[in-house]
Coordinates of C-alpha atoms in Angstrom, one line a residue:
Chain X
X1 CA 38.1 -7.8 -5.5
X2 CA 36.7 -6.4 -8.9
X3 CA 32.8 -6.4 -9.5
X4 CA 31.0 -6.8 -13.4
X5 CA 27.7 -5.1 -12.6
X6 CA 25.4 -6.3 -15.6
X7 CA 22.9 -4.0 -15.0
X8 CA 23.9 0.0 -13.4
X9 CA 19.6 0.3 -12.2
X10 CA 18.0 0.4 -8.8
X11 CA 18.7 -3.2 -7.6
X12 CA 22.7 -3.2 -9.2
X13 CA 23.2 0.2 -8.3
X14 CA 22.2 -0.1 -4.3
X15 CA 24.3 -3.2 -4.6
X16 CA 27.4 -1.4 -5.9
X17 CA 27.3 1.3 -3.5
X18 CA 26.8 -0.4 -0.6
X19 CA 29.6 -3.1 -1.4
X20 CA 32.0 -0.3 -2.2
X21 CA 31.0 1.7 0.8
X22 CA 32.0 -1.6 2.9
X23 CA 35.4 -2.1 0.5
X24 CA 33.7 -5.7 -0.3
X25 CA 34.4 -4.7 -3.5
X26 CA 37.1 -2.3 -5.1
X27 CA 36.3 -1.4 -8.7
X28 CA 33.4 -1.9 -10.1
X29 CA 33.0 -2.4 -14.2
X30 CA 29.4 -1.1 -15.3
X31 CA 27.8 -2.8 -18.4
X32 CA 24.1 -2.0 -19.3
X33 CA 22.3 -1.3 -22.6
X34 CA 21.4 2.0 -22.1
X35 CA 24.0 4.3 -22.1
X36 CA 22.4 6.9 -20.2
X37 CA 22.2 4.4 -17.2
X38 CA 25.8 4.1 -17.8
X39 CA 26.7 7.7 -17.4
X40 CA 24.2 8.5 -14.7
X41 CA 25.9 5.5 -12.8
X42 CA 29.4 6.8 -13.4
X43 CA 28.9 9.8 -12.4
X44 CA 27.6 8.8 -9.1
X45 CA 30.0 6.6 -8.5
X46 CA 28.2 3.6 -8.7
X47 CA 30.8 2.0 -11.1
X48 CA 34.0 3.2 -12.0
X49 CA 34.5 2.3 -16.0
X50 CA 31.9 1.6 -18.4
X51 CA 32.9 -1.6 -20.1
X52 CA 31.5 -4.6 -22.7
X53 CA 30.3 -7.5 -21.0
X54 CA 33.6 -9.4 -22.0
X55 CA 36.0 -7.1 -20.8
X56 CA 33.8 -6.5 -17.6
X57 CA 33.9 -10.4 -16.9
X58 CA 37.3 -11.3 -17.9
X59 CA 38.6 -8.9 -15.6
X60 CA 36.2 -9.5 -12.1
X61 CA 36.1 -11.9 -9.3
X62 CA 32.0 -11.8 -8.8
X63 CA 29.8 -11.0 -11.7
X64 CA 26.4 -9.7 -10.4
X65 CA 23.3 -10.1 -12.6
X66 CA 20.9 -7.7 -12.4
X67 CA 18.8 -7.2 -15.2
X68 CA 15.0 -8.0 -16.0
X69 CA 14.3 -11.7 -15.4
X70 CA 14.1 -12.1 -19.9
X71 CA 17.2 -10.6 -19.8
X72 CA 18.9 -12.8 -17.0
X73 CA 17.3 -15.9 -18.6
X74 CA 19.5 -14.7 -22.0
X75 CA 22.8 -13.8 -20.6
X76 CA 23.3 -16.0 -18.1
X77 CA 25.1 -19.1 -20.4
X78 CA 26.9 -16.5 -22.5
X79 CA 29.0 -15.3 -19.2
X80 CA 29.1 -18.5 -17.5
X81 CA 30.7 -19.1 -21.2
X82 CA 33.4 -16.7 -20.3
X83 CA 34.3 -17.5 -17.0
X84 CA 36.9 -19.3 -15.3
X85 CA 36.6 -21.9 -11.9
X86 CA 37.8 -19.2 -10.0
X87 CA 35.1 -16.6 -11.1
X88 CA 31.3 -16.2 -9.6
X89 CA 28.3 -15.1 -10.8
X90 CA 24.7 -14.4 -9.1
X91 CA 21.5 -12.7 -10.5
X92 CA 19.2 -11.0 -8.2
X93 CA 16.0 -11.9 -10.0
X94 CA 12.3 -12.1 -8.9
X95 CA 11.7 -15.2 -10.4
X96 CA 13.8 -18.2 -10.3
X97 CA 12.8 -21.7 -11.3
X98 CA 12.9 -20.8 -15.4
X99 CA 16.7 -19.5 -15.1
X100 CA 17.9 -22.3 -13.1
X101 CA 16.2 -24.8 -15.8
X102 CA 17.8 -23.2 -18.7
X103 CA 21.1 -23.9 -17.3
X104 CA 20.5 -27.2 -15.2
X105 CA 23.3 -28.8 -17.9
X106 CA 25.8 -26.4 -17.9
X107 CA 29.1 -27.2 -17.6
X108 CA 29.3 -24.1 -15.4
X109 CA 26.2 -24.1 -13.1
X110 CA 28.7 -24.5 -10.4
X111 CA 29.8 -21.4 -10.4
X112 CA 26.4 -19.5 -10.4
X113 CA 24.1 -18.9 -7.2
X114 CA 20.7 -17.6 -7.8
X115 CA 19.8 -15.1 -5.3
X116 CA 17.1 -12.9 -4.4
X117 CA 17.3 -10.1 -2.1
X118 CA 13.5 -9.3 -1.0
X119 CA 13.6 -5.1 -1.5
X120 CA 12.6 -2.9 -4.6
X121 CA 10.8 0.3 -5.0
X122 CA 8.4 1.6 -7.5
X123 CA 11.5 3.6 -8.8
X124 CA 13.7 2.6 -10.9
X125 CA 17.6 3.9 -12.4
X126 CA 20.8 4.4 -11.2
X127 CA 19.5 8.1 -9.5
X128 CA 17.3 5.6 -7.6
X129 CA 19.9 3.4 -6.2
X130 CA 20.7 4.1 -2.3
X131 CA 22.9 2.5 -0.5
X132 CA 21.5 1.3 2.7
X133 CA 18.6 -0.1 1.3
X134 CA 19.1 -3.5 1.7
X135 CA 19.9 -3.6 5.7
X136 CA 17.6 -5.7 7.8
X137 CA 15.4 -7.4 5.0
X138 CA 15.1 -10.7 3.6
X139 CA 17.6 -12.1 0.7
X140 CA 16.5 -15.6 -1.0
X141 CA 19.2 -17.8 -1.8
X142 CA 17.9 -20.9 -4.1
X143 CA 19.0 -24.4 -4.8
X144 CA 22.6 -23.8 -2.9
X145 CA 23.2 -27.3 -3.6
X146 CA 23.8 -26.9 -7.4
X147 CA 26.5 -23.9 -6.6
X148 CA 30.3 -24.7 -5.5
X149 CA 30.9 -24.3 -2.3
X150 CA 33.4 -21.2 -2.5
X151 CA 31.1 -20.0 -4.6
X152 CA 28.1 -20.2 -2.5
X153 CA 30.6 -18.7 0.8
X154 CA 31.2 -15.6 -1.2
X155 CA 28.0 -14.9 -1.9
X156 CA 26.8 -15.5 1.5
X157 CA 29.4 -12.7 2.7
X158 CA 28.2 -10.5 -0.1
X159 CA 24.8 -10.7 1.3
X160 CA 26.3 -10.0 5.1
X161 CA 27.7 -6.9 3.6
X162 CA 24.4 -5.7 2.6
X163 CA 23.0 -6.6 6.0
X164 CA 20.6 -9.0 4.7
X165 CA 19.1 -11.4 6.8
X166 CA 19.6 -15.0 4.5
X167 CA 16.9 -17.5 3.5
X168 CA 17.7 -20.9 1.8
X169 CA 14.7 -22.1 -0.2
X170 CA 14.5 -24.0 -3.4
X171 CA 13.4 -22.5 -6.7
X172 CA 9.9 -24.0 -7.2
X173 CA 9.1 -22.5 -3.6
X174 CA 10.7 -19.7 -4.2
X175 CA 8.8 -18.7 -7.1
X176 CA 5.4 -20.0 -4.9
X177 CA 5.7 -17.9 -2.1
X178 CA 6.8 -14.8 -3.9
X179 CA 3.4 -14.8 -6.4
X180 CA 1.8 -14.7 -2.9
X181 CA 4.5 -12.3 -1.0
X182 CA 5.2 -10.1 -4.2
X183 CA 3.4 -10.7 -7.5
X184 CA 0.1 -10.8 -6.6
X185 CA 0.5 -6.9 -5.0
X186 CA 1.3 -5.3 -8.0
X187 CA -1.4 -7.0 -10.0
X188 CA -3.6 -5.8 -7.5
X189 CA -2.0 -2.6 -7.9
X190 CA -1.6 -1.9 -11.3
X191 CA -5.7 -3.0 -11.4
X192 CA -6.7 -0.8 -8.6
X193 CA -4.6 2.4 -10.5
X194 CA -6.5 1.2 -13.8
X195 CA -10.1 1.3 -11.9
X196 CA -9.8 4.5 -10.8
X197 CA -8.3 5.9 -14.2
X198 CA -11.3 4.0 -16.0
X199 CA -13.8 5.6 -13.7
X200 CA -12.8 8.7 -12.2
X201 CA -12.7 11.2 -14.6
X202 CA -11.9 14.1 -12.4
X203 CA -8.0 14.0 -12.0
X204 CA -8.4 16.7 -9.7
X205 CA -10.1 15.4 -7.3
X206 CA -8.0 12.1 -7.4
X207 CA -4.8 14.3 -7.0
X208 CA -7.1 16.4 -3.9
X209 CA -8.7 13.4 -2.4
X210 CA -6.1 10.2 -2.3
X211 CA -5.4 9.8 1.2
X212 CA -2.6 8.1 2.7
X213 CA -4.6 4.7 2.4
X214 CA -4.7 5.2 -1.3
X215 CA -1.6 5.9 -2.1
X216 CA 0.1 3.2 0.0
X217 CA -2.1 0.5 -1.9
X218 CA -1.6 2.2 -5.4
X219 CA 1.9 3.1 -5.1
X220 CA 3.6 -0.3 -7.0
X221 CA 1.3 0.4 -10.6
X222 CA 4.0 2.7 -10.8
X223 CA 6.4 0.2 -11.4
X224 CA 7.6 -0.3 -15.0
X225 CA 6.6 -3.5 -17.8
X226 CA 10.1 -3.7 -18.5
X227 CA 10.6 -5.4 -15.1
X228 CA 7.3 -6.8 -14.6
X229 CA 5.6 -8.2 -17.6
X230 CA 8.7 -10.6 -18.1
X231 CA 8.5 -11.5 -14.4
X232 CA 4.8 -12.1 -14.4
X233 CA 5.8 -14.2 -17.6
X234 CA 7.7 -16.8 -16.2
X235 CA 5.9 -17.4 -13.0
X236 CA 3.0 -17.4 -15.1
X237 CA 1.0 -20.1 -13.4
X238 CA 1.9 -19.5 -9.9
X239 CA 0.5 -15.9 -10.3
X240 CA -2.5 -17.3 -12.1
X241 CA -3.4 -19.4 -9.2
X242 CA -3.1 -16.4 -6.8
X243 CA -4.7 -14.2 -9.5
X244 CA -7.7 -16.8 -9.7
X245 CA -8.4 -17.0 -5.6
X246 CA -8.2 -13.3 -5.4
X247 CA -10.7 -12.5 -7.6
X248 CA -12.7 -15.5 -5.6
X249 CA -11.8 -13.2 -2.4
X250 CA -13.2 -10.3 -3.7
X251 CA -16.4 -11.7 -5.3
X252 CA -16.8 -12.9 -1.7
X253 CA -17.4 -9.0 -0.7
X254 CA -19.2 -8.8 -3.8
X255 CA -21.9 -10.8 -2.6
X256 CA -21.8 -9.5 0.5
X257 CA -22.9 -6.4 -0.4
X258 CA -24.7 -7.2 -2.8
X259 CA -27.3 -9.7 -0.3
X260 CA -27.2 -7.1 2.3
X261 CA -25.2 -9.7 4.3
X262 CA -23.4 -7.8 6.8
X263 CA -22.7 -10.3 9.0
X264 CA -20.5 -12.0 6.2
X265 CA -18.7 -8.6 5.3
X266 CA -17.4 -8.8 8.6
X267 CA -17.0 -12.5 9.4
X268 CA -14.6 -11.6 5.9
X269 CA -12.9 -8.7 7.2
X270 CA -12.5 -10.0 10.8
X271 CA -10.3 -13.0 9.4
X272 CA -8.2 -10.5 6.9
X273 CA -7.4 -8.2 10.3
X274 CA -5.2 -11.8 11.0
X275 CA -2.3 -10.3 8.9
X276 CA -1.6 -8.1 11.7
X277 CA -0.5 -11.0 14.1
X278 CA 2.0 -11.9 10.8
X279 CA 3.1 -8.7 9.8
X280 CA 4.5 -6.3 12.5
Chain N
X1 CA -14.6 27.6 23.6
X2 CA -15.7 24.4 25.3
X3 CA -15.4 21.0 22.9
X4 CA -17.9 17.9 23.2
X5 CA -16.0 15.3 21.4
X6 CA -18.6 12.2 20.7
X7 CA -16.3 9.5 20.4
X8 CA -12.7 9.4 21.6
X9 CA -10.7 7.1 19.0
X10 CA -8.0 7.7 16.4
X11 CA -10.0 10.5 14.8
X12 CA -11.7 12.6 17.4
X13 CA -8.6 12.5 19.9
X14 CA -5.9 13.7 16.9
X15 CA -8.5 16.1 16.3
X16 CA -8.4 17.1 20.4
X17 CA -5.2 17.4 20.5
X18 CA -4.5 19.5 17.8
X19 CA -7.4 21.6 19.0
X20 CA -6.1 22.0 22.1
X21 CA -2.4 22.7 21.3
X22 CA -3.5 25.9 19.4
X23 CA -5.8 26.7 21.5
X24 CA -8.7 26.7 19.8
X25 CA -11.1 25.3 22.1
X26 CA -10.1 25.5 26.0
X27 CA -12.0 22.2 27.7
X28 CA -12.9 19.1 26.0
X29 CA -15.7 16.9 27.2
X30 CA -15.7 13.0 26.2
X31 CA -18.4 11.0 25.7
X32 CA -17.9 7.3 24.5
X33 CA -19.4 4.1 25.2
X34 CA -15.9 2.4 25.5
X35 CA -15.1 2.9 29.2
X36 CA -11.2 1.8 28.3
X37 CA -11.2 4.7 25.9
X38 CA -12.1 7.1 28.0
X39 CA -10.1 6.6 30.8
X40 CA -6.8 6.6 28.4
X41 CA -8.2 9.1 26.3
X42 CA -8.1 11.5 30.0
X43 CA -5.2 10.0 30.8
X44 CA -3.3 11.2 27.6
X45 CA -5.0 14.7 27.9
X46 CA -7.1 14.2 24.7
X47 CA -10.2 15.2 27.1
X48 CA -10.3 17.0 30.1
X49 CA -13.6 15.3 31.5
X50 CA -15.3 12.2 31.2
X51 CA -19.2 13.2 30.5
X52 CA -22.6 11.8 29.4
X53 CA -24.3 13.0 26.0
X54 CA -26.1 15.4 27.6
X55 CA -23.9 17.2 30.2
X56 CA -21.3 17.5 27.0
X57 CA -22.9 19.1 24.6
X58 CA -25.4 21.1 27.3
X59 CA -21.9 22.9 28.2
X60 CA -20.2 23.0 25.0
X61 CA -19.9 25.5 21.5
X62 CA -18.9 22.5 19.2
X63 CA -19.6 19.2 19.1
X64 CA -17.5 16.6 17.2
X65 CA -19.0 13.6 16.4
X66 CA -16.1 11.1 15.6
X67 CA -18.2 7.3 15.6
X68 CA -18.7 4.8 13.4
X69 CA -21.0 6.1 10.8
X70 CA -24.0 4.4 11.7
X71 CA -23.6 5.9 14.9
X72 CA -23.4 8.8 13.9
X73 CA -27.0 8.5 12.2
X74 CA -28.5 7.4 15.1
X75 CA -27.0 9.8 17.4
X76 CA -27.0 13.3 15.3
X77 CA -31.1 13.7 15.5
X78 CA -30.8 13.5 19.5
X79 CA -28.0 16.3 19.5
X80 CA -29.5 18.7 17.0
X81 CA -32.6 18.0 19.7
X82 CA -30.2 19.3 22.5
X83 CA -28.7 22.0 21.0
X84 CA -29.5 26.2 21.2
X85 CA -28.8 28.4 18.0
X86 CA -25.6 29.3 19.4
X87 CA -24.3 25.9 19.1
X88 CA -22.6 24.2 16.4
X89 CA -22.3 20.0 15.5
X90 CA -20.0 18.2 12.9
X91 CA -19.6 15.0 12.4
X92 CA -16.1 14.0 11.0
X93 CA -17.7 10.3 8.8
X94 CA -16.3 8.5 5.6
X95 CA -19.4 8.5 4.0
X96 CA -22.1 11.5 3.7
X97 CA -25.3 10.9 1.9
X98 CA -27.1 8.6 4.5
X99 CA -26.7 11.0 7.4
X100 CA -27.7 14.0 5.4
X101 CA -30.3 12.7 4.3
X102 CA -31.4 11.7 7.9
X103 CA -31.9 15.1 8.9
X104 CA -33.3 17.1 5.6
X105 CA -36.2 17.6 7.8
X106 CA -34.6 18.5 10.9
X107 CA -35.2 22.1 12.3
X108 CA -31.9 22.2 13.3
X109 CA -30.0 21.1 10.5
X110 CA -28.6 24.4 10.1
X111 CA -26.7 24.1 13.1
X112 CA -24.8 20.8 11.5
X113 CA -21.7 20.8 9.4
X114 CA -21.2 17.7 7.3
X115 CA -17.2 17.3 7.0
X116 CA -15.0 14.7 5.8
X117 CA -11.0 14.7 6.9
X118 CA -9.2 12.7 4.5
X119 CA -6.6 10.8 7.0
X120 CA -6.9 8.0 9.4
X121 CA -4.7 4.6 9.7
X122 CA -4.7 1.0 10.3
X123 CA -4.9 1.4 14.0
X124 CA -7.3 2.9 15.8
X125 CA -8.4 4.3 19.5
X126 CA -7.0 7.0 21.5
X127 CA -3.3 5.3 22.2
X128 CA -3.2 5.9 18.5
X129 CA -4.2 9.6 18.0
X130 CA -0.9 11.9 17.1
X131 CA -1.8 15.7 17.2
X132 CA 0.0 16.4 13.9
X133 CA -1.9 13.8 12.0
X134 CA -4.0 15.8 9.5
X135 CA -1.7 18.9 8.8
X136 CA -1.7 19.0 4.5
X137 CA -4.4 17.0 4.2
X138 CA -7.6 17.6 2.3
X139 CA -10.2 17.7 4.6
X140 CA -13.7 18.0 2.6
X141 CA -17.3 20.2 3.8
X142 CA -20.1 18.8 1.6
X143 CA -23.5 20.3 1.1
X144 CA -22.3 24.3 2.9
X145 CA -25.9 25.1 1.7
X146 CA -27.7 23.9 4.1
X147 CA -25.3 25.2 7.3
X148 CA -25.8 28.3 8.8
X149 CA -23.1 30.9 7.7
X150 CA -21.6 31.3 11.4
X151 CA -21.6 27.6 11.9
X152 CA -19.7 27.3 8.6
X153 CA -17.6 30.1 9.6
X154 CA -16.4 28.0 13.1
X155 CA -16.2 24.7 11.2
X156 CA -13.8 26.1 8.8
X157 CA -11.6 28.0 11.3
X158 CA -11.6 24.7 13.2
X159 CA -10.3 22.9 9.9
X160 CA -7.7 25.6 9.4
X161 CA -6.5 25.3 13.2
X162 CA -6.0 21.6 12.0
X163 CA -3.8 22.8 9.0
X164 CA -6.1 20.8 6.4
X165 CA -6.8 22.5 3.2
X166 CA -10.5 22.4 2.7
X167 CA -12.5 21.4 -0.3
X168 CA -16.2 21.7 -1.0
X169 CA -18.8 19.2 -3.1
X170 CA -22.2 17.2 -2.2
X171 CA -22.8 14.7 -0.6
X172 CA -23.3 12.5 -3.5
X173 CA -20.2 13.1 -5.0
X174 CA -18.7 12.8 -1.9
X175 CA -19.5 9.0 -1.6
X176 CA -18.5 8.8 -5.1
X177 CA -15.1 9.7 -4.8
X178 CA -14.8 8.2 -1.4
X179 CA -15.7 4.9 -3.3
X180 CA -13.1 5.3 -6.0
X181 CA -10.0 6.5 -3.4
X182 CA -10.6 5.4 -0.1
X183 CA -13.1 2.7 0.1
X184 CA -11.8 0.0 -2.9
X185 CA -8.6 -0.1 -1.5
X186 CA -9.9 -1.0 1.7
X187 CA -11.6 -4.2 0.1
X188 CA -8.5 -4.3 -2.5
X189 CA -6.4 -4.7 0.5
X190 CA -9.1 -7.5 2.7
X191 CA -9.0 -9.5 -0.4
X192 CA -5.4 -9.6 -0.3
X193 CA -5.0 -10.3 3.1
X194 CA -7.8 -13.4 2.9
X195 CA -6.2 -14.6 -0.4
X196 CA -2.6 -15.3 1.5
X197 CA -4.5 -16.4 4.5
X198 CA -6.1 -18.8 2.8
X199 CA -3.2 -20.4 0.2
X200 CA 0.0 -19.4 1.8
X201 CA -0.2 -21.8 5.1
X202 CA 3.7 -21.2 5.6
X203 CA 3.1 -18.0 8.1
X204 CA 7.1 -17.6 9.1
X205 CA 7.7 -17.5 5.1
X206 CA 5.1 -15.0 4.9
X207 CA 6.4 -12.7 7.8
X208 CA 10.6 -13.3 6.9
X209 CA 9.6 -13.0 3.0
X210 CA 7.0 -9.8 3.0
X211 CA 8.7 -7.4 1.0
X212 CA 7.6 -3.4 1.8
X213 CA 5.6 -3.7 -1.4
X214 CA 3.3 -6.3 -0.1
X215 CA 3.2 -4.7 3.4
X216 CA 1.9 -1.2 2.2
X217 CA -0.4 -3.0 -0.3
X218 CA -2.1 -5.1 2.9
X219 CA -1.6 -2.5 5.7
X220 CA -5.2 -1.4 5.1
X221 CA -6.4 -5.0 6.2
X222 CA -5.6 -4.3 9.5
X223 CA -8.3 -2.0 9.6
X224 CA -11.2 -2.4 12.0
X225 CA -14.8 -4.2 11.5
X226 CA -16.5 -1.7 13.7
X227 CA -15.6 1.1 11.4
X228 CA -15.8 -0.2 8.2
X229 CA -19.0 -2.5 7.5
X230 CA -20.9 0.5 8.7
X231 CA -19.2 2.7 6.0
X232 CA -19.6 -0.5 3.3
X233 CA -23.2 -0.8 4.1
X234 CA -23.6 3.2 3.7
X235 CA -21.9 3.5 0.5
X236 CA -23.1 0.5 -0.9
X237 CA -24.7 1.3 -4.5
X238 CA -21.0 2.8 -5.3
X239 CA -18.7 0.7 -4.0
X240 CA -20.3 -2.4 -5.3
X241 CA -19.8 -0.2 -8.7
X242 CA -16.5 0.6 -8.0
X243 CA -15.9 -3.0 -7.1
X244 CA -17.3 -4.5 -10.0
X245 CA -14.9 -2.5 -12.7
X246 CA -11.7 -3.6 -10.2
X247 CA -13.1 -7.5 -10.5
X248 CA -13.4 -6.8 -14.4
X249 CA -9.9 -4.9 -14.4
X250 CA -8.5 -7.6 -12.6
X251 CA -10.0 -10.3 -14.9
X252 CA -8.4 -8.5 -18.1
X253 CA -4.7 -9.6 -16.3
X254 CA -5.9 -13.1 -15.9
X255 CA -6.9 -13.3 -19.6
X256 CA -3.8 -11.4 -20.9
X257 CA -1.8 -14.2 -19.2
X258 CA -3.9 -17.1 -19.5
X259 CA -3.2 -16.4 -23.5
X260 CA 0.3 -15.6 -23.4
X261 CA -0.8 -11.9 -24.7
X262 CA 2.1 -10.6 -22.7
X263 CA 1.6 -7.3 -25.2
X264 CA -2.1 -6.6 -23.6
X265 CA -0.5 -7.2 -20.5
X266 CA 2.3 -4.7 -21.1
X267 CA -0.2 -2.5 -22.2
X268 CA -2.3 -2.9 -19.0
X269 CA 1.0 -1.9 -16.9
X270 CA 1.7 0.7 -18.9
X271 CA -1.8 2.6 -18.8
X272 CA -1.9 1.6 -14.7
X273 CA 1.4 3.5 -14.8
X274 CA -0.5 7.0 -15.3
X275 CA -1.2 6.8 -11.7
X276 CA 2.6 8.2 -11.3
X277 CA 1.5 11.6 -12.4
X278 CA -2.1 12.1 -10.9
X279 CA -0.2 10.8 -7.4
X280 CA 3.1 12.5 -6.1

């Protein structure tokens, strides 16, 4: 079976490997618009020929999107324009209720499943791409009654090949749970890194001092705009809800402090220490 | 050398145990007012004997002092009182300006060594102490001053028998920095926890969903009560400053998306991004 990889960065690129490493997939045609991605990902092996997006679709069975969420939103209806009945295509994308809007009346919407597999670093690039990242974590797959169903089976057992364990949600919840699950962290993130760079002057001592604690909260405001201002875009109001009771949750410890009320600062942090009976 | 190690937890029995191992100190006595605690930490080897205050430091050289920081206010005056010239105390707190001021006065106060190792985790107690937990970690001595040279001298060999690489400042800017690197992303990190407590009732979607982005972002809400209103209520005045520019930080997100200024928001991701080369 032939793969179009529209998109040779972290997500596409762990994708490829692992589905070639488990001959799911046989050649792999790379299409991205930056040519150094392209190289980089040939040379690793991550695709076999750099190609156009025509020729790359034209000649696959399973057409994987994995491109910034603008991006997918874009050229999405331009390949389900080139495809055949036989053909699939899927996009891996954080957010999912805009895309599936913008192509609720295409002829083709048959043929596309909208996917999500939960797993992403602060890296990003085909040198970031590893192939057993994927294996034991969460992939999202939305409104499976809109796909075909050979469609939808062939994407299932792309997701098996990746080891993913699936979830079937629809697109409004999808995009819900993932401001809460996803979104939210990296604002909090991106935030926290620009607090400390607004008020710490002494690099130094940030570089000395940031212990492990630090570093595990601050580590996603590395993560790039390219991926996440157009993300944050379309589930705009989902993350503004989040967004607005966060900043209620922290005024909470605000006032805390503020009154001396200690009893409160831990009433507030004994309920938060219930995330450890959800997360392991 | 002969060890009294005031409180057995996370902290003080890493600390033990690394001691121990290189042989730094030959006998550890433990004193702690968690009977559980001391019965695993002699269990584990972490101590050698279970002891009152007294008896402990009475037979001892050094004498950790590994409590909550509140604790450790309370309790320093009565072991400087017990103490000879040959005898050396440190305590081992996240915050530094409360307890020396405590003991400006005290005629002993040469004999204490105000020290800060930067490394602890979510869980805590002497099931959780690891021997190799602080090797290339900063560990910080604040106001040498006013320690007496050979105390120093001990404190710092202790510090290098732990592999830390030490670093020297007041206590002033101590708490500053703490505020800025340690202490906002524990309430960061609260505040996140509470916020999907309290929107996202669906608890299965949060445990199948969490991505490793949201679960290194929250893992500091595990953290315990006990340890850190004590260390809020110390370093109050700057982490309610800290706190503040996070809240207005966080607020310049909410505006850039509530307008649809998705440049200003790009340009808030991008700046946040820095963090990447003040943090491997």
């Amino acid at each position: 079976m032939n793969l179009a990889l529209i998109g040779v960065g972290l997500i596409g690129g762990s994708m490829a490997l692992k589905l070639k490493q488990k001959h799911f997939v046989s050649k792999v045609f790379g299409v991205d618009f930056n040519e150094n991605h392209l190289a980089e990902a040939k040379k690793l092996n991550i695709i076999d020929e750099i190609s156009d997006l025509e020729n790359a679709v034209k000649n696959s069975d399973i057409i994987i999107i994995a491109v910034p969420v603008d991006a997918t939103k874009n050229i999405l209806p331009e390949i389900l324009n080139l495809i055949s009945d036989k053909q699939t295509v899927l996009d891996v994308g954080s957010t999912k209720s805009g895309i599936a809007k913008s192509i609720e009346n295409n002829p083709k919407r048959n043929r596309f499943v909208a996917t999500h597999p939960m797993w992403g670093t602060e890296n990003s690039g085909p040198q970031a791409a590893t192939a057993d990242a994927f294996a034991e974590r969460a992939a999202v797959i939305c409104d499976e009654e809109n796909s075909a169903k050979d469609a939808l089976d062939l994407v299932k057992k792309l997701y098996e090949n990746l080891e993913m364990n699936l979830l079937f949600m629809n697109s409004e919840d999808h995009d819900i749970h993932t401001a809460y699950i996803s979104h939210i962290s990296h604002i909090t993130s991106y935030a926290l890194a620009n607090t400390v760079l607004e008020k710490e002057r002494e690099e130094d001592t940030i570089f000395q001092l940031a212990s492990s604690g630090f570093s595990s909260t601050v580590r996603l405001a590395k993560s790039h705009p390219e991926m996440w201002v157009p993300i944050f875009r379309q589930n705009k109001e989902n993350v503004l809800d989040v967004l607005n009771e966060h900043i209620t949750q922290l005024r909470k410890f605000k006032s805390a402090l503020e009154k001396d009320n200690f009893e409160y600062l831990e009433e507030l942090i004994t309920n938060a220490n219930k995330i450890r009976g959800i997360l392991k």
